[in-house]
Amino acid sequence: MPSIAFLSTDKLEDFFVYDDMLIAPFRDRDWHVQTISWHDKTIDWNTFDYVIVRSTWDYQQHAVEFQACLATIESSSATLLNPFALMQWNIEKTYLKDMQNQGVDIVPTVWSDTFNVDFLQAQFSHFDTSTLVIKPILSANADDTFKITRANLSTLLPTLTSCFNTRKHMVQPFAQSIVDEGEYSLFYFNHAFSHGILKTPATGDFRVQEEHGGQLRSIQPTEDMLNVATQSLEAMPSRALYARVDLVRIKDKWSIMELELIEPSLYFNLDKASPERFVQAMVDWHLER
């Protein structure tokens, strides 16, 4: 009977976690699942056949330690999923540069290693926009993500300087479509499309995560959305067990906001057949190897 560890974290009381919906269909196939915090240093990973990274939703606050944990699992006899090298590629958002170089449309972005207010101000003109977004290149759950206008820049400046002074970050024009329409997520298991959702922010906010008041509903993606998502998967350096492709509309074109390969919520609650699809994808992955 194959055994799986779902890699999670401590103190998830303020988060919405749906991975328990996978346990019953795995059990029906005689697979055993155990959820373990990545902070637990007592675990012998050799006792598992697979370790699947799931709700490690504080890793961005402990990036060095988290990557050391993944390296320890990788050195064990367990198979780490997604693959270690693929997660290393994905952990910093500079992977978007690689995708763009392969012809994938991403949200327009400039990159910086240290904070400079003159550089930041210049991006209003560069992008011909009244509103910018700045965020770290290693982040999750919209942590340390700021919406900036010319009017609020001076007020935010002490916070921005403290947050980004020696921290690599990215600056983008604010996509008004996130407020007007929402952000779309398409989910792929073993590179087969499973389901799609639309995430809309709470009134007065721009963050679409449930933890920030965002609303979610199931959608059927268009052919154009599926084509862009497939193109993004083809730009990855290796195959993934699971992927979440986040899309936004930029000037009537679909652009990639994120390609999530480490710990994305897969929102099994919004598609009743999706847990079965995930489990079957895992079984197929196992049999193919």
JSON list of C-alpha atoms in Angstrom, two decimals, residues 96 99-100 102-107 184-186 188 193 221-236 243-250 252-259:
[
{"chain": "A", "resi": 96, "resn": "LEU", "atom": "CA", "xyz": [8.12, 34.55, -15.26]},
{"chain": "A", "resi": 99, "resn": "MET", "atom": "CA", "xyz": [8.21, 32.03, -19.58]},
{"chain": "A", "resi": 100, "resn": "GLN", "atom": "CA", "xyz": [8.20, 35.42, -21.28]},
{"chain": "A", "resi": 102, "resn": "GLN", "atom": "CA", "xyz": [9.51, 31.49, -24.50]},
{"chain": "A", "resi": 103, "resn": "GLY", "atom": "CA", "xyz": [6.70, 33.66, -25.84]},
{"chain": "A", "resi": 104, "resn": "VAL", "atom": "CA", "xyz": [4.24, 33.40, -22.95]},
{"chain": "A", "resi": 105, "resn": "ASP", "atom": "CA", "xyz": [2.30, 36.60, -22.22]},
{"chain": "A", "resi": 106, "resn": "ILE", "atom": "CA", "xyz": [2.85, 37.66, -18.61]},
{"chain": "A", "resi": 107, "resn": "VAL", "atom": "CA", "xyz": [1.64, 40.72, -16.74]},
{"chain": "A", "resi": 184, "resn": "TYR", "atom": "CA", "xyz": [-9.02, 33.27, -13.11]},
{"chain": "A", "resi": 185, "resn": "SER", "atom": "CA", "xyz": [-7.32, 30.07, -11.98]},
{"chain": "A", "resi": 186, "resn": "LEU", "atom": "CA", "xyz": [-7.11, 26.92, -14.10]},
{"chain": "A", "resi": 188, "resn": "TYR", "atom": "CA", "xyz": [-4.06, 20.89, -14.10]},
{"chain": "A", "resi": 193, "resn": "PHE", "atom": "CA", "xyz": [-7.14, 20.19, -17.24]},
{"chain": "A", "resi": 221, "resn": "PRO", "atom": "CA", "xyz": [-12.67, 28.52, -19.28]},
{"chain": "A", "resi": 222, "resn": "THR", "atom": "CA", "xyz": [-12.70, 29.66, -22.88]},
{"chain": "A", "resi": 223, "resn": "GLU", "atom": "CA", "xyz": [-10.54, 28.11, -25.57]},
{"chain": "A", "resi": 224, "resn": "ASP", "atom": "CA", "xyz": [-8.26, 31.17, -25.50]},
{"chain": "A", "resi": 225, "resn": "MET", "atom": "CA", "xyz": [-7.72, 30.78, -21.77]},
{"chain": "A", "resi": 226, "resn": "LEU", "atom": "CA", "xyz": [-6.93, 27.09, -22.16]},
{"chain": "A", "resi": 227, "resn": "ASN", "atom": "CA", "xyz": [-4.46, 27.83, -24.95]},
{"chain": "A", "resi": 228, "resn": "VAL", "atom": "CA", "xyz": [-2.53, 30.35, -22.84]},
{"chain": "A", "resi": 229, "resn": "ALA", "atom": "CA", "xyz": [-2.52, 27.95, -19.87]},
{"chain": "A", "resi": 230, "resn": "THR", "atom": "CA", "xyz": [-1.23, 25.10, -22.03]},
{"chain": "A", "resi": 231, "resn": "GLN", "atom": "CA", "xyz": [1.50, 27.36, -23.40]},
{"chain": "A", "resi": 232, "resn": "SER", "atom": "CA", "xyz": [2.58, 28.19, -19.86]},
{"chain": "A", "resi": 233, "resn": "LEU", "atom": "CA", "xyz": [2.78, 24.50, -18.92]},
{"chain": "A", "resi": 234, "resn": "GLU", "atom": "CA", "xyz": [4.88, 23.81, -21.98]},
{"chain": "A", "resi": 235, "resn": "ALA", "atom": "CA", "xyz": [7.32, 26.52, -20.84]},
{"chain": "A", "resi": 236, "resn": "MET", "atom": "CA", "xyz": [8.10, 24.65, -17.61]},
{"chain": "A", "resi": 243, "resn": "ALA", "atom": "CA", "xyz": [-0.21, 23.20, -11.51]},
{"chain": "A", "resi": 244, "resn": "ARG", "atom": "CA", "xyz": [-2.39, 26.25, -11.01]},
{"chain": "A", "resi": 245, "resn": "VAL", "atom": "CA", "xyz": [-2.34, 28.82, -13.79]},
{"chain": "A", "resi": 246, "resn": "ASP", "atom": "CA", "xyz": [-3.52, 32.27, -12.71]},
{"chain": "A", "resi": 247, "resn": "LEU", "atom": "CA", "xyz": [-4.77, 34.48, -15.55]},
{"chain": "A", "resi": 248, "resn": "VAL", "atom": "CA", "xyz": [-5.87, 38.10, -15.83]},
{"chain": "A", "resi": 249, "resn": "ARG", "atom": "CA", "xyz": [-7.15, 40.10, -18.76]},
{"chain": "A", "resi": 250, "resn": "ILE", "atom": "CA", "xyz": [-4.70, 42.81, -19.91]},
{"chain": "A", "resi": 252, "resn": "ASP", "atom": "CA", "xyz": [-8.21, 42.18, -24.09]},
{"chain": "A", "resi": 253, "resn": "LYS", "atom": "CA", "xyz": [-5.46, 39.54, -23.93]},
{"chain": "A", "resi": 254, "resn": "TRP", "atom": "CA", "xyz": [-4.98, 36.79, -21.37]},
{"chain": "A", "resi": 255, "resn": "SER", "atom": "CA", "xyz": [-1.76, 37.19, -19.40]},
{"chain": "A", "resi": 256, "resn": "ILE", "atom": "CA", "xyz": [-0.15, 34.95, -16.81]},
{"chain": "A", "resi": 257, "resn": "MET", "atom": "CA", "xyz": [-0.21, 36.41, -13.31]},
{"chain": "A", "resi": 258, "resn": "GLU", "atom": "CA", "xyz": [1.34, 33.33, -11.70]},
{"chain": "A", "resi": 259, "resn": "LEU", "atom": "CA", "xyz": [2.16, 29.71, -12.45]}
]
